[in-house]
mmCIF file of C-alpha atoms and ligand atoms in Angstrom:
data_model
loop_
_atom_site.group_PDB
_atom_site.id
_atom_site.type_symbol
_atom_site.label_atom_id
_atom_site.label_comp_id
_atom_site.label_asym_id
_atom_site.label_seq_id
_atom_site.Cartn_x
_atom_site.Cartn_y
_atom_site.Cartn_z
ATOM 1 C CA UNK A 1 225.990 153.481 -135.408
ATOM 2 C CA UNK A 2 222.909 153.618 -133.871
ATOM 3 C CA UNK A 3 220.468 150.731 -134.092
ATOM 4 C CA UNK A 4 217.397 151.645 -136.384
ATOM 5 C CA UNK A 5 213.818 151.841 -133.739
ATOM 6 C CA UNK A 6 210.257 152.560 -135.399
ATOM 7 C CA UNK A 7 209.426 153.681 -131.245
ATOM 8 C CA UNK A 8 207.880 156.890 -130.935
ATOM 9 C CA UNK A 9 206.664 159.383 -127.903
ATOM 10 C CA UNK A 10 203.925 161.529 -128.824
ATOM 11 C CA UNK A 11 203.152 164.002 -126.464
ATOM 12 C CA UNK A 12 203.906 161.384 -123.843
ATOM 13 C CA UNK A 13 202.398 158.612 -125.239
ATOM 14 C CA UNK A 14 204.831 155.832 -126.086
ATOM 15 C CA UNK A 15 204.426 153.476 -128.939
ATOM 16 C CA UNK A 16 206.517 150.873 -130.621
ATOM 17 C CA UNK A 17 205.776 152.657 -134.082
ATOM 18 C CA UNK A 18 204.180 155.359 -135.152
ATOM 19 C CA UNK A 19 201.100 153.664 -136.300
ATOM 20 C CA UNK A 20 197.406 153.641 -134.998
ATOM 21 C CA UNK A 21 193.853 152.951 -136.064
ATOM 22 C CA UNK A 22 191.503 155.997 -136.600
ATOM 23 C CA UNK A 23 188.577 156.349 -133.964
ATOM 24 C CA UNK A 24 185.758 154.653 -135.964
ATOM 25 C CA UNK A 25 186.452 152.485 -138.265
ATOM 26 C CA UNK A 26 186.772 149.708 -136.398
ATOM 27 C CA UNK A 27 184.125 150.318 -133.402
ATOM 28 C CA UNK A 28 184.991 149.955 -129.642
ATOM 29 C CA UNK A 29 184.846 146.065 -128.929
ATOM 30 C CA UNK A 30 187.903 144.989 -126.985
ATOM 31 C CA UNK A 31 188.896 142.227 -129.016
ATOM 32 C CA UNK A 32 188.319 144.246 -131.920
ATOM 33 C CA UNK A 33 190.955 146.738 -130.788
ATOM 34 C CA UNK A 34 193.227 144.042 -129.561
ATOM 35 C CA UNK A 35 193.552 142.680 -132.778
ATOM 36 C CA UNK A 36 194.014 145.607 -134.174
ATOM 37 C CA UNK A 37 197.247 145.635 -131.900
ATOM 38 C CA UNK A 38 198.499 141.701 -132.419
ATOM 39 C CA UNK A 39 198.436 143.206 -136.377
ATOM 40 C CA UNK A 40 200.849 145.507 -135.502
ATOM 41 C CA UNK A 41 199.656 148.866 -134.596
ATOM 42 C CA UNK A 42 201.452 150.896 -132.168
ATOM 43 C CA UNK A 43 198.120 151.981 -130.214
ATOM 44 C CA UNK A 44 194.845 151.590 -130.788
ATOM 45 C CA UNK A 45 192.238 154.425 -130.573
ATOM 46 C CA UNK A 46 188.546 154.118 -129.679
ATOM 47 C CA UNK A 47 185.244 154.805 -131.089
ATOM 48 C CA UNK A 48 184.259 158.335 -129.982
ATOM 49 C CA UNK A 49 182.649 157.836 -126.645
ATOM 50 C CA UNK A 50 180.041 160.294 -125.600
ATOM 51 C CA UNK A 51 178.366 161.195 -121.958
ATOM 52 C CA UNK A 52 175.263 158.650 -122.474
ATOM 53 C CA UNK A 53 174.417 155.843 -124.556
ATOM 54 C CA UNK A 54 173.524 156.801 -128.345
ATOM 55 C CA UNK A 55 172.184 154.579 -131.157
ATOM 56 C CA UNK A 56 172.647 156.950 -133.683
ATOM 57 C CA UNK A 57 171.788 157.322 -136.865
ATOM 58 C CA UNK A 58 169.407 154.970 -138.767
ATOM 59 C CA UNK A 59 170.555 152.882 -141.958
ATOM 60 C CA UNK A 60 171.955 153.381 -144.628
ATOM 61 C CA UNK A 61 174.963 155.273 -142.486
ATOM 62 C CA UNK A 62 177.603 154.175 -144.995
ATOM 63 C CA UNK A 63 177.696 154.713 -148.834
ATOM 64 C CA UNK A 64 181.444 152.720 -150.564
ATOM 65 C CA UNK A 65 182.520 155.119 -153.275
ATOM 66 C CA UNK A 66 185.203 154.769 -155.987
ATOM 67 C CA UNK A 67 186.957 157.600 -154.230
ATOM 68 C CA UNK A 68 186.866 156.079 -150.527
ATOM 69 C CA UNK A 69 183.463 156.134 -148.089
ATOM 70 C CA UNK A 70 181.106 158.428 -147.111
ATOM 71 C CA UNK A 71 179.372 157.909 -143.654
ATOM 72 C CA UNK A 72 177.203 159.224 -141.117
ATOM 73 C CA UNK A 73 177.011 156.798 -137.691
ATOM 74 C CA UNK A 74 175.724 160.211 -135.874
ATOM 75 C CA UNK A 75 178.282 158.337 -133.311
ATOM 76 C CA UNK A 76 176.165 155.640 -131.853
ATOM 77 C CA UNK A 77 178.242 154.351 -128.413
ATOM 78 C CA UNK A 78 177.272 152.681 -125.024
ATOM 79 C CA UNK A 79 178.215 155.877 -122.867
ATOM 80 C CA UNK A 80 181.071 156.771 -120.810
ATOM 81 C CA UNK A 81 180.642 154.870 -117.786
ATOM 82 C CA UNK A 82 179.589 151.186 -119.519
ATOM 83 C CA UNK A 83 182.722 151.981 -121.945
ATOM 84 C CA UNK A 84 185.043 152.620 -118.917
ATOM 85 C CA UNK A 85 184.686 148.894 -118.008
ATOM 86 C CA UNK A 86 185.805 148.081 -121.520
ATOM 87 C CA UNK A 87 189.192 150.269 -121.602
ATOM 88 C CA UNK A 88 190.270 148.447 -117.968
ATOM 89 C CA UNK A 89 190.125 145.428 -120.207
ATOM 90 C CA UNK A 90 191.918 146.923 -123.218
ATOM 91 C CA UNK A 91 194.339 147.657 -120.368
ATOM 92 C CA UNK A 92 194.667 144.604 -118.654
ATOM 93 C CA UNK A 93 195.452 143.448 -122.271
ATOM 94 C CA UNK A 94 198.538 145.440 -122.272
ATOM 95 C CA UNK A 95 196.841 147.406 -125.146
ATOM 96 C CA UNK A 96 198.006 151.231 -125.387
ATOM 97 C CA UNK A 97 194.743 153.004 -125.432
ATOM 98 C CA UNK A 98 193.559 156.406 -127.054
ATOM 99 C CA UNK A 99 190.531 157.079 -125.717
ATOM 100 C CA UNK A 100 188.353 158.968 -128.383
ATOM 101 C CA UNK A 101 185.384 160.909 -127.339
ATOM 102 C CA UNK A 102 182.880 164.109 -127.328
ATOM 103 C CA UNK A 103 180.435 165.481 -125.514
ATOM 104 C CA UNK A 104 177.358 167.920 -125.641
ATOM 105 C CA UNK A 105 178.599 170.790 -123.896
ATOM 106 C CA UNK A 106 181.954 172.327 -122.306
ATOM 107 C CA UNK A 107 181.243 170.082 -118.914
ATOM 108 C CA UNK A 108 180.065 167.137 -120.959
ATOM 109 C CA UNK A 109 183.375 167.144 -122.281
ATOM 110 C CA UNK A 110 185.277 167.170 -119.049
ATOM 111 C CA UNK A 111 182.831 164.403 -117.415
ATOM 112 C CA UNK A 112 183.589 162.102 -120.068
ATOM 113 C CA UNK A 113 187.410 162.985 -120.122
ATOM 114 C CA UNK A 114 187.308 162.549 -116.206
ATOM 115 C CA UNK A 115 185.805 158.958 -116.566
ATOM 116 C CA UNK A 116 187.900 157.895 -119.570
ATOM 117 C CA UNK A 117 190.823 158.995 -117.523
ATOM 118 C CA UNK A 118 189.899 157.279 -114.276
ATOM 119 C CA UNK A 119 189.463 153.869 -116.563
ATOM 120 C CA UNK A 120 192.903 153.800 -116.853
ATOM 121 C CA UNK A 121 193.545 155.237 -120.980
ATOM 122 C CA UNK A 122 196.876 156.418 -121.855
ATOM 123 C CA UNK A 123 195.394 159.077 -124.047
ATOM 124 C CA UNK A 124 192.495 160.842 -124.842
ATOM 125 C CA UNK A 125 191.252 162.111 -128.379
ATOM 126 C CA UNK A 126 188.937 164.833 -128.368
ATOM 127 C CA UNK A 127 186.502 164.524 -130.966
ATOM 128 C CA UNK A 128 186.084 167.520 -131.934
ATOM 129 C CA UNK A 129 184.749 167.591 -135.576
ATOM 130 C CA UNK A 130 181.885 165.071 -136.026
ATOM 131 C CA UNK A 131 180.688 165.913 -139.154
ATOM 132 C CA UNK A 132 177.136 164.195 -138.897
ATOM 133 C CA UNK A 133 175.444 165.439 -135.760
ATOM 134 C CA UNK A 134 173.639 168.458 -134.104
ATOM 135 C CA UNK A 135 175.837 171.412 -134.224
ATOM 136 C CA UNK A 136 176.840 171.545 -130.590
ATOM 137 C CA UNK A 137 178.028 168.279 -130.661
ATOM 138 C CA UNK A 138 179.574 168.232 -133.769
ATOM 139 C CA UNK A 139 180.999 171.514 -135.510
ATOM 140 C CA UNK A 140 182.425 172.364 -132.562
ATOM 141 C CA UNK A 141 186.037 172.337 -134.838
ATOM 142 C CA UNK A 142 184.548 175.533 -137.344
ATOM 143 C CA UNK A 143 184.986 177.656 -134.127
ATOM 144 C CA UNK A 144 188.857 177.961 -132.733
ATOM 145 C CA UNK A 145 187.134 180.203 -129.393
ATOM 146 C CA UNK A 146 184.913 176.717 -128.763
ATOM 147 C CA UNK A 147 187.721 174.456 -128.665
ATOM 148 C CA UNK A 148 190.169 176.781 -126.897
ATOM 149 C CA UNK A 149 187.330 176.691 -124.100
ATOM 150 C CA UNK A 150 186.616 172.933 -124.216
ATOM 151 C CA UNK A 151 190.243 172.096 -124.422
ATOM 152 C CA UNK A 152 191.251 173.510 -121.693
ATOM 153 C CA UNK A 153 188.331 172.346 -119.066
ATOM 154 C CA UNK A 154 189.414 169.017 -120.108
ATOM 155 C CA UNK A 155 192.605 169.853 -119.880
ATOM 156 C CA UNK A 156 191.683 170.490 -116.184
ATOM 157 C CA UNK A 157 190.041 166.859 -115.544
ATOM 158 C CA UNK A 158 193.145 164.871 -116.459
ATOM 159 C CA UNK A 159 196.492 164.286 -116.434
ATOM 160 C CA UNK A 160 196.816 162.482 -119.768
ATOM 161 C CA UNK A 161 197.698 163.453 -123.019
ATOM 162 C CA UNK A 162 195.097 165.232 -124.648
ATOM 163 C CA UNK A 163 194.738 165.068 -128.791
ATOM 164 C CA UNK A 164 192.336 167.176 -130.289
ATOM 165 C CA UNK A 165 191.274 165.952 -133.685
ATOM 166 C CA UNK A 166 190.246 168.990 -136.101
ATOM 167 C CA UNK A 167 187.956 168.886 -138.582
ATOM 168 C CA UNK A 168 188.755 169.700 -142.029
ATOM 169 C CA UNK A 169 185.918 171.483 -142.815
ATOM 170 C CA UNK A 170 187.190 174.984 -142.425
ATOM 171 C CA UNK A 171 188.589 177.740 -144.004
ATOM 172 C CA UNK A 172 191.697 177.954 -141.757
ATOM 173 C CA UNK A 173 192.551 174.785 -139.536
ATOM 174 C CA UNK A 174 195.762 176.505 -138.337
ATOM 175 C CA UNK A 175 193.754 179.470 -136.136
ATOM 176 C CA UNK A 176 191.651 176.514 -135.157
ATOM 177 C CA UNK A 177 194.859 174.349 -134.551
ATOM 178 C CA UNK A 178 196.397 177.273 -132.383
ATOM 179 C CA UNK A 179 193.324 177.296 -130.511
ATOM 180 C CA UNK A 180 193.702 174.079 -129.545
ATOM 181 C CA UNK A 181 197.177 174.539 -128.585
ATOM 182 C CA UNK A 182 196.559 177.535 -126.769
ATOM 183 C CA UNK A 183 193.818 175.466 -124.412
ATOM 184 C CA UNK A 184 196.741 173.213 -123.637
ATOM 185 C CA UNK A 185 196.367 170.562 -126.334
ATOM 186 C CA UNK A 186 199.115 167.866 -126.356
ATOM 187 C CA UNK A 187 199.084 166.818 -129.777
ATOM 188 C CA UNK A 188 196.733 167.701 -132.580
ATOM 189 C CA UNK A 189 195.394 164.734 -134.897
ATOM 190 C CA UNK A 190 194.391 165.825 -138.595
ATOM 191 C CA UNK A 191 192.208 165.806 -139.987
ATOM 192 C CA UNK A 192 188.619 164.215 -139.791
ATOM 193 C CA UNK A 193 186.810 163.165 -142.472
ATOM 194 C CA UNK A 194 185.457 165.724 -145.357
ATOM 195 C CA UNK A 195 181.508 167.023 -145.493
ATOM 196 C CA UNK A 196 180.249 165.213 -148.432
ATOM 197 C CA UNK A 197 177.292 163.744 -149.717
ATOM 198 C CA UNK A 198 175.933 160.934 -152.036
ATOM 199 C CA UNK A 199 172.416 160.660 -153.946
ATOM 200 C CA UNK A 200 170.322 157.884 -155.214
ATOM 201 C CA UNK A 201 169.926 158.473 -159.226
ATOM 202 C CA UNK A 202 166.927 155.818 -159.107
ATOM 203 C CA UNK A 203 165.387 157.102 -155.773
ATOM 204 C CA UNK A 204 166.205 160.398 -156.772
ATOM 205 C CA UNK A 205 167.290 161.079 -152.827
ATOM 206 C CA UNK A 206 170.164 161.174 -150.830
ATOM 207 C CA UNK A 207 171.687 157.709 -149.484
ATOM 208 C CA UNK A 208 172.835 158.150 -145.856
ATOM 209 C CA UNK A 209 169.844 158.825 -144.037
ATOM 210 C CA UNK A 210 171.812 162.038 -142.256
ATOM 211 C CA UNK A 211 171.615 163.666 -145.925
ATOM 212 C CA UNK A 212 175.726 164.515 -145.350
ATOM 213 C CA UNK A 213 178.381 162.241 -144.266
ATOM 214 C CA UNK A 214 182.137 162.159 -143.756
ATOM 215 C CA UNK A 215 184.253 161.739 -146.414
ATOM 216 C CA UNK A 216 187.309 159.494 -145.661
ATOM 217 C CA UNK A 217 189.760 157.325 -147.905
ATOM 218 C CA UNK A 218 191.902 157.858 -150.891
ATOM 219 C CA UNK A 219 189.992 161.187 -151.703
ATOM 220 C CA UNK A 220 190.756 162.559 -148.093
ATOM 221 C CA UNK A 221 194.551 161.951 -148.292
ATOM 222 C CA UNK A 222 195.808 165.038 -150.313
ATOM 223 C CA UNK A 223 193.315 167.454 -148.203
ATOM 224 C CA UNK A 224 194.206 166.139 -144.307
ATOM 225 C CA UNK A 225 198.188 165.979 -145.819
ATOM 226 C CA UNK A 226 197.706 169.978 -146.563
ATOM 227 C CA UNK A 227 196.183 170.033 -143.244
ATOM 228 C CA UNK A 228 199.303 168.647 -141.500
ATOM 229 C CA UNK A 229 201.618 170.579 -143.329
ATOM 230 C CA UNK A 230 199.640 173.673 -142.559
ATOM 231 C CA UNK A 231 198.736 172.888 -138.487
ATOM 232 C CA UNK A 232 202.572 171.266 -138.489
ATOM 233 C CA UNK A 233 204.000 175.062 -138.977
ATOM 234 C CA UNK A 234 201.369 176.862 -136.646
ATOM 235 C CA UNK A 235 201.684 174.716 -133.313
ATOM 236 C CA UNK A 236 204.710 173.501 -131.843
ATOM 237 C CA UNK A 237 202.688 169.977 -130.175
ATOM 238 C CA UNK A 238 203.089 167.118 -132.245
ATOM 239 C CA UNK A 239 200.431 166.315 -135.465
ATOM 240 C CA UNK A 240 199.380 162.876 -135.873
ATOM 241 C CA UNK A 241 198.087 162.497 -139.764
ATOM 242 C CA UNK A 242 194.766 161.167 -140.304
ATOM 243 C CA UNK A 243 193.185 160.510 -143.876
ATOM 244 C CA UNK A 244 193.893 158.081 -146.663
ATOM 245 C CA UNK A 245 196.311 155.934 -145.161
ATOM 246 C CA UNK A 246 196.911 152.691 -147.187
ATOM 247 C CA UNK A 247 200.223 152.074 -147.345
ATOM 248 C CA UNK A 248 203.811 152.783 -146.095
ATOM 249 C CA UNK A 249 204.193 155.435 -148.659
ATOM 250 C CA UNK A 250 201.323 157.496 -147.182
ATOM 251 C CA UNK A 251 202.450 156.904 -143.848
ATOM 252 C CA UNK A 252 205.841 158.457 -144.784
ATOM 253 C CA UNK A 253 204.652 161.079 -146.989
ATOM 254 C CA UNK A 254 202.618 162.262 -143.845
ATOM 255 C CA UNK A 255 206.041 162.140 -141.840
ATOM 256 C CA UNK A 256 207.418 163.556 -144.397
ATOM 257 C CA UNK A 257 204.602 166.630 -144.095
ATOM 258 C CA UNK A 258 205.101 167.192 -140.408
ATOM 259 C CA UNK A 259 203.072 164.019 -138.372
ATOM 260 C CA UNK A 260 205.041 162.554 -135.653
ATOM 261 C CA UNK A 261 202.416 159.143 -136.431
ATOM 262 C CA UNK A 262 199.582 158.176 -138.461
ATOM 263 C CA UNK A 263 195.895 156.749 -137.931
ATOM 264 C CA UNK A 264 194.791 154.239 -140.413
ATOM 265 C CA UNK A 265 190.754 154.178 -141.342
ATOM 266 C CA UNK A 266 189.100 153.348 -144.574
ATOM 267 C CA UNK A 267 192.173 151.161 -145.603
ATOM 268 C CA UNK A 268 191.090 148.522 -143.065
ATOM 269 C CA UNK A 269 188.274 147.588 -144.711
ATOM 270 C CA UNK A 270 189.985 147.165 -148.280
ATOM 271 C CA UNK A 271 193.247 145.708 -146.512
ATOM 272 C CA UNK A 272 192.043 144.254 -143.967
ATOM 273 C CA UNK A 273 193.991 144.244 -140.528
ATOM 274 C CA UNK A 274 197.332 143.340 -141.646
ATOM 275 C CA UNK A 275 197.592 146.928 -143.007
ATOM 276 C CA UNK A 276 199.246 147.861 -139.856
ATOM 277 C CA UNK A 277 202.185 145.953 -139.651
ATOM 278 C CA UNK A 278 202.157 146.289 -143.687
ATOM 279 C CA UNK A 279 202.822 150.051 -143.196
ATOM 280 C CA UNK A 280 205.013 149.706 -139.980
ATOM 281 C CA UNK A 281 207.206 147.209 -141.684
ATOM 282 C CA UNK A 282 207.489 149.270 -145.150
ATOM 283 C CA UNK A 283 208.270 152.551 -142.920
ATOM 284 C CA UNK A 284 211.228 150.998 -141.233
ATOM 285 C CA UNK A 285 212.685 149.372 -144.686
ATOM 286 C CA UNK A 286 212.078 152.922 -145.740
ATOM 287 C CA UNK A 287 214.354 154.229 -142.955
ATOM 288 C CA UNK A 288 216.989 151.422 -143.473
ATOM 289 C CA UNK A 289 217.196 152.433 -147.172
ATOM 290 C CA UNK A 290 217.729 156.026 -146.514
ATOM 291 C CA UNK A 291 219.830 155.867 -143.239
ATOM 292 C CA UNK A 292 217.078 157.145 -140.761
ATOM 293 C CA UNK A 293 217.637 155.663 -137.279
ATOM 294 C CA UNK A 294 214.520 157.088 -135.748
ATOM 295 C CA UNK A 295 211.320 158.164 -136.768
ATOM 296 C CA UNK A 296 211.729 161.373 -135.981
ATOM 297 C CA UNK A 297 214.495 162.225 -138.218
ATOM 298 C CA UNK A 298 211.733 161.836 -141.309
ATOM 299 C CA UNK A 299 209.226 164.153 -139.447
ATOM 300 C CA UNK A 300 208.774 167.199 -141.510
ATOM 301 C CA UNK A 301 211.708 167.386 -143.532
ATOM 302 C CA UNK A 302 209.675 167.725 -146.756
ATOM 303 C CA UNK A 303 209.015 171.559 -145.531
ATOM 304 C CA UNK A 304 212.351 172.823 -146.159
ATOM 305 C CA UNK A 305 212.388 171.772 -149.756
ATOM 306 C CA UNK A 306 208.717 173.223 -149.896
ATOM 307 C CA UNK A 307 209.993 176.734 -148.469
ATOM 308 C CA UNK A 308 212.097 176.622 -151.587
ATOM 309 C CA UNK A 309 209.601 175.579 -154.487
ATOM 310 C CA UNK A 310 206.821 178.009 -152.994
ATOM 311 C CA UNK A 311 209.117 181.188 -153.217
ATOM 312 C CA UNK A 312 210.164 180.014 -156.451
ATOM 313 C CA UNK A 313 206.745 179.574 -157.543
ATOM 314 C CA UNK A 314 205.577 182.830 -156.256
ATOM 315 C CA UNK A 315 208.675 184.761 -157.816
ATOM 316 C CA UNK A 316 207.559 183.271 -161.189
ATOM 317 C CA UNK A 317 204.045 184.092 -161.056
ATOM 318 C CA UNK A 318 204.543 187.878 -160.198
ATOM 319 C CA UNK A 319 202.997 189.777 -163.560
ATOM 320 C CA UNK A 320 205.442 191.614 -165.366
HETATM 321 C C1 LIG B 1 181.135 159.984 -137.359
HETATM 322 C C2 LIG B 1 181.990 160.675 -136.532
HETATM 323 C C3 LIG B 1 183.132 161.249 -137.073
HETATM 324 O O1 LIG B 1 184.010 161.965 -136.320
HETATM 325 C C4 LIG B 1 183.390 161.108 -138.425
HETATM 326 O O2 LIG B 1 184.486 161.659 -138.952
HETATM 327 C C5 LIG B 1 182.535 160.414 -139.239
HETATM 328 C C6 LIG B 1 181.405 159.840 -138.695
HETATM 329 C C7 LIG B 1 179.864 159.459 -136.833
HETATM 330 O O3 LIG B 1 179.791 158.780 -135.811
HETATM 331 O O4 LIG B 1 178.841 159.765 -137.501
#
C-alpha cells in the first residue's frame, strides 16, 4: 500500500501540503512569511505588490465583525522593485513563494510580473479583484474580456505559474474564470473577499474610511466554496479555495468542492499561526481515516454526489 503524502503540485508549484496563507493578511515582511512557513504552511503568498510604492488607505482600514472582518488597506506596498529584494530573501530562506500582485494597467501588470519573476518567486498571484481601490486597479475581476487581456500579457513576461485570484463580486465567476483560463492562467484562486460595508450607529457614518471594504472570514466561506464548485466545473487548471478557512474541516470541505489547496486569512488572527499545521495535520488524519493516500484523491469528489441531489431536487420542484 502506498504510503499516505499531504505533497501537492499545483500547476507546477510543489508544496509539502496543500496549505498556504492568503495574500494580505499577514503583510509582506520576510520573517513574517517565514514564520508563516516554520508553522507549517506549504507556501507562503505575498501581500499584493503593485508597480510603485502605495500607502494606501487612511485609518480605520479594518472593522472585526461577529461574522469575520471587513477591510479596506487600498493595498498599501513598497513597490515592485524594493519588494524584489525581499522575495531573494524569502528565497534564500528556502521559503516557496507566491508572489501576489496588481497593477494599473495591462503593461503595469506585466512590469510587475517581469520583476517578481526575475526576483526569483515560484509563483505569481494576480490580484485581480481588489475590492477597495479605483476601478482600473481594482474591479478588473467584474470584466472576463479585462482579465483574458491582462492574463495573457503576463502570461508573456514569465515563465512561472500564473494564479489569477477572482473576485467574488460578480454575477458569474465561471465566464470570468474561463477568461482567465483562456489568457493562459495556471491555476485560478477563489475567491477574494466580499463588497461589504460597516457604519458607525453613534457617528452615524461609515467606519473604514474607503466607505466599502472586503468581506473575509466565517461569512465568506459558504460564498468562495460555491465559487470553487462553480469555477472547479468550468476550467480544467487547478482552483485553490480562498475564504473562511479555520480549520481542517474547511480545508477538506474545499477539497472536497474541487480546490487542489487552500489559503488561510482571517483565521490567523483568531488562531494565530499554528492554524497551519493545525489544518495540515487534521487533513492528513482525515485521509488516514478514510484511506486517501494523496491529496488529490479528495479533490472534488463531493460533485458527483451533488450531480445527483441537484437533479433530484430539480425533478421534485417541477409544478404539477
Ligand atoms: C485589499 C485588497 C484585497 O484584494 C482584498 O481582498 C481586501 C483588501 C486592500 O489592500 O485594500
Amino acid at each position: 500500500m502506498s504510503k499516505l503524502s499531504l505533497a501537492v503540485d499545483v500547476a507546477g508549484l510543489r508544496m509539502r501540503n496543500p496549505v498556504m496563507n492568503a495574500a494580505g493578511v499577514l503583510g509582506m515582511s520576510p520573517p513574517i512569511l517565514k514564520r508563516v512557513y516554520d508553522s507549517g504552511a506549504g507556501a507562503v503568498v505575498t501581500k499584493s505588490v503593485g508597480p510603485a510604492p502605495r500607502t494606501g488607505h487612511g485609518n480605520p482600514t479594518l472593522v472585526q465583525l461577529s461574522c469575520g472582518a471587513l477591510n479596506a488597506m487600498g493595498l498599501p506596498n513598497p513597490g515592485a522593485d524594493y519588494y524584489a529584494d525581499e522575495i531573494r530573501k524569502l528565497k534564500r530562506m528556502g521559503v516557496p513563494t507566491v508572489a501576489s500582485f496588481f497593477g494599473g494597467s495591462v503593461q503595469e501588470f506585466a512590469e510587475v510580473a517581469r520583476k517578481l519573476t526575475g526576483a526569483g518567486a515560484d509563483a505569481l498571484e494576480l490580484n485581480a479583484s481588489c475590492p477597495n481601490v479605483a476601478e482600473e486597479l481594482g474591479m478588473l475581476a467584474s470584466d472576463a474580456c479585462n482579465v483574458e487581456k491582462v492574463t495573457a500579457a503576463v502570461k508573456d513576461e514569465t515563465d512561472l505559474p500564473v494564479f489569477v485570484k477572482l473576485s467574488p463580486n460578480v454575477t458569474d465567476i465561471k465566464a470570468v474564470a474561463r477568461a482567465a483560463e483562456q489568457g493562459g492562467a495556471d491555476a485560478i484562486t477563489a475567491a477574494n473577499t466580499l463588497l461589504g460595508i460597516a457604519i458607525d450607529v453613534g457617528f452615524r457614518r461609515p467606519v473604514l474610511t474607503n466607505v466599502t471594504g472586503g468581506l473575509s472570514g466565517p461569512a465568506a466561506k459558504p460564498v468562495a466554496l460555491r465559487c470553487v464548485w462553480e469555477v472547479s466545473q468550468a476550467v480544467e487548471v487547478p482552483v485553490i479555495g480562498c475564504g473562511g478557512v479555520a480549520t481542517w474541516e474547511d480545508a477538506v470541505e474545499y477539497l472536497l468542492a474541487g480546490a487542489s489547496a487552500v489559503q488561510v486569512g482571517t483565521a490567523v488572527t483568531a488562531h494565530g499561526f499554528k492554524v497551519f499545521g493545525d489544518i495540515a495535520e487534521g487533513l492528513e488524519r482525515y485521509m488516514a481515516e478514510n484511506g486517501f493516500t494523496r491529496v488529490e484523491e479528495v479533490v472534488g469528489l463531493a460533485h458527483e454526489a451533488g450531480r445527483d441531489q441537484k437533479s433530484k431536487a430539480d425533478k421534485c420542484s417541477i409544478r404539477v
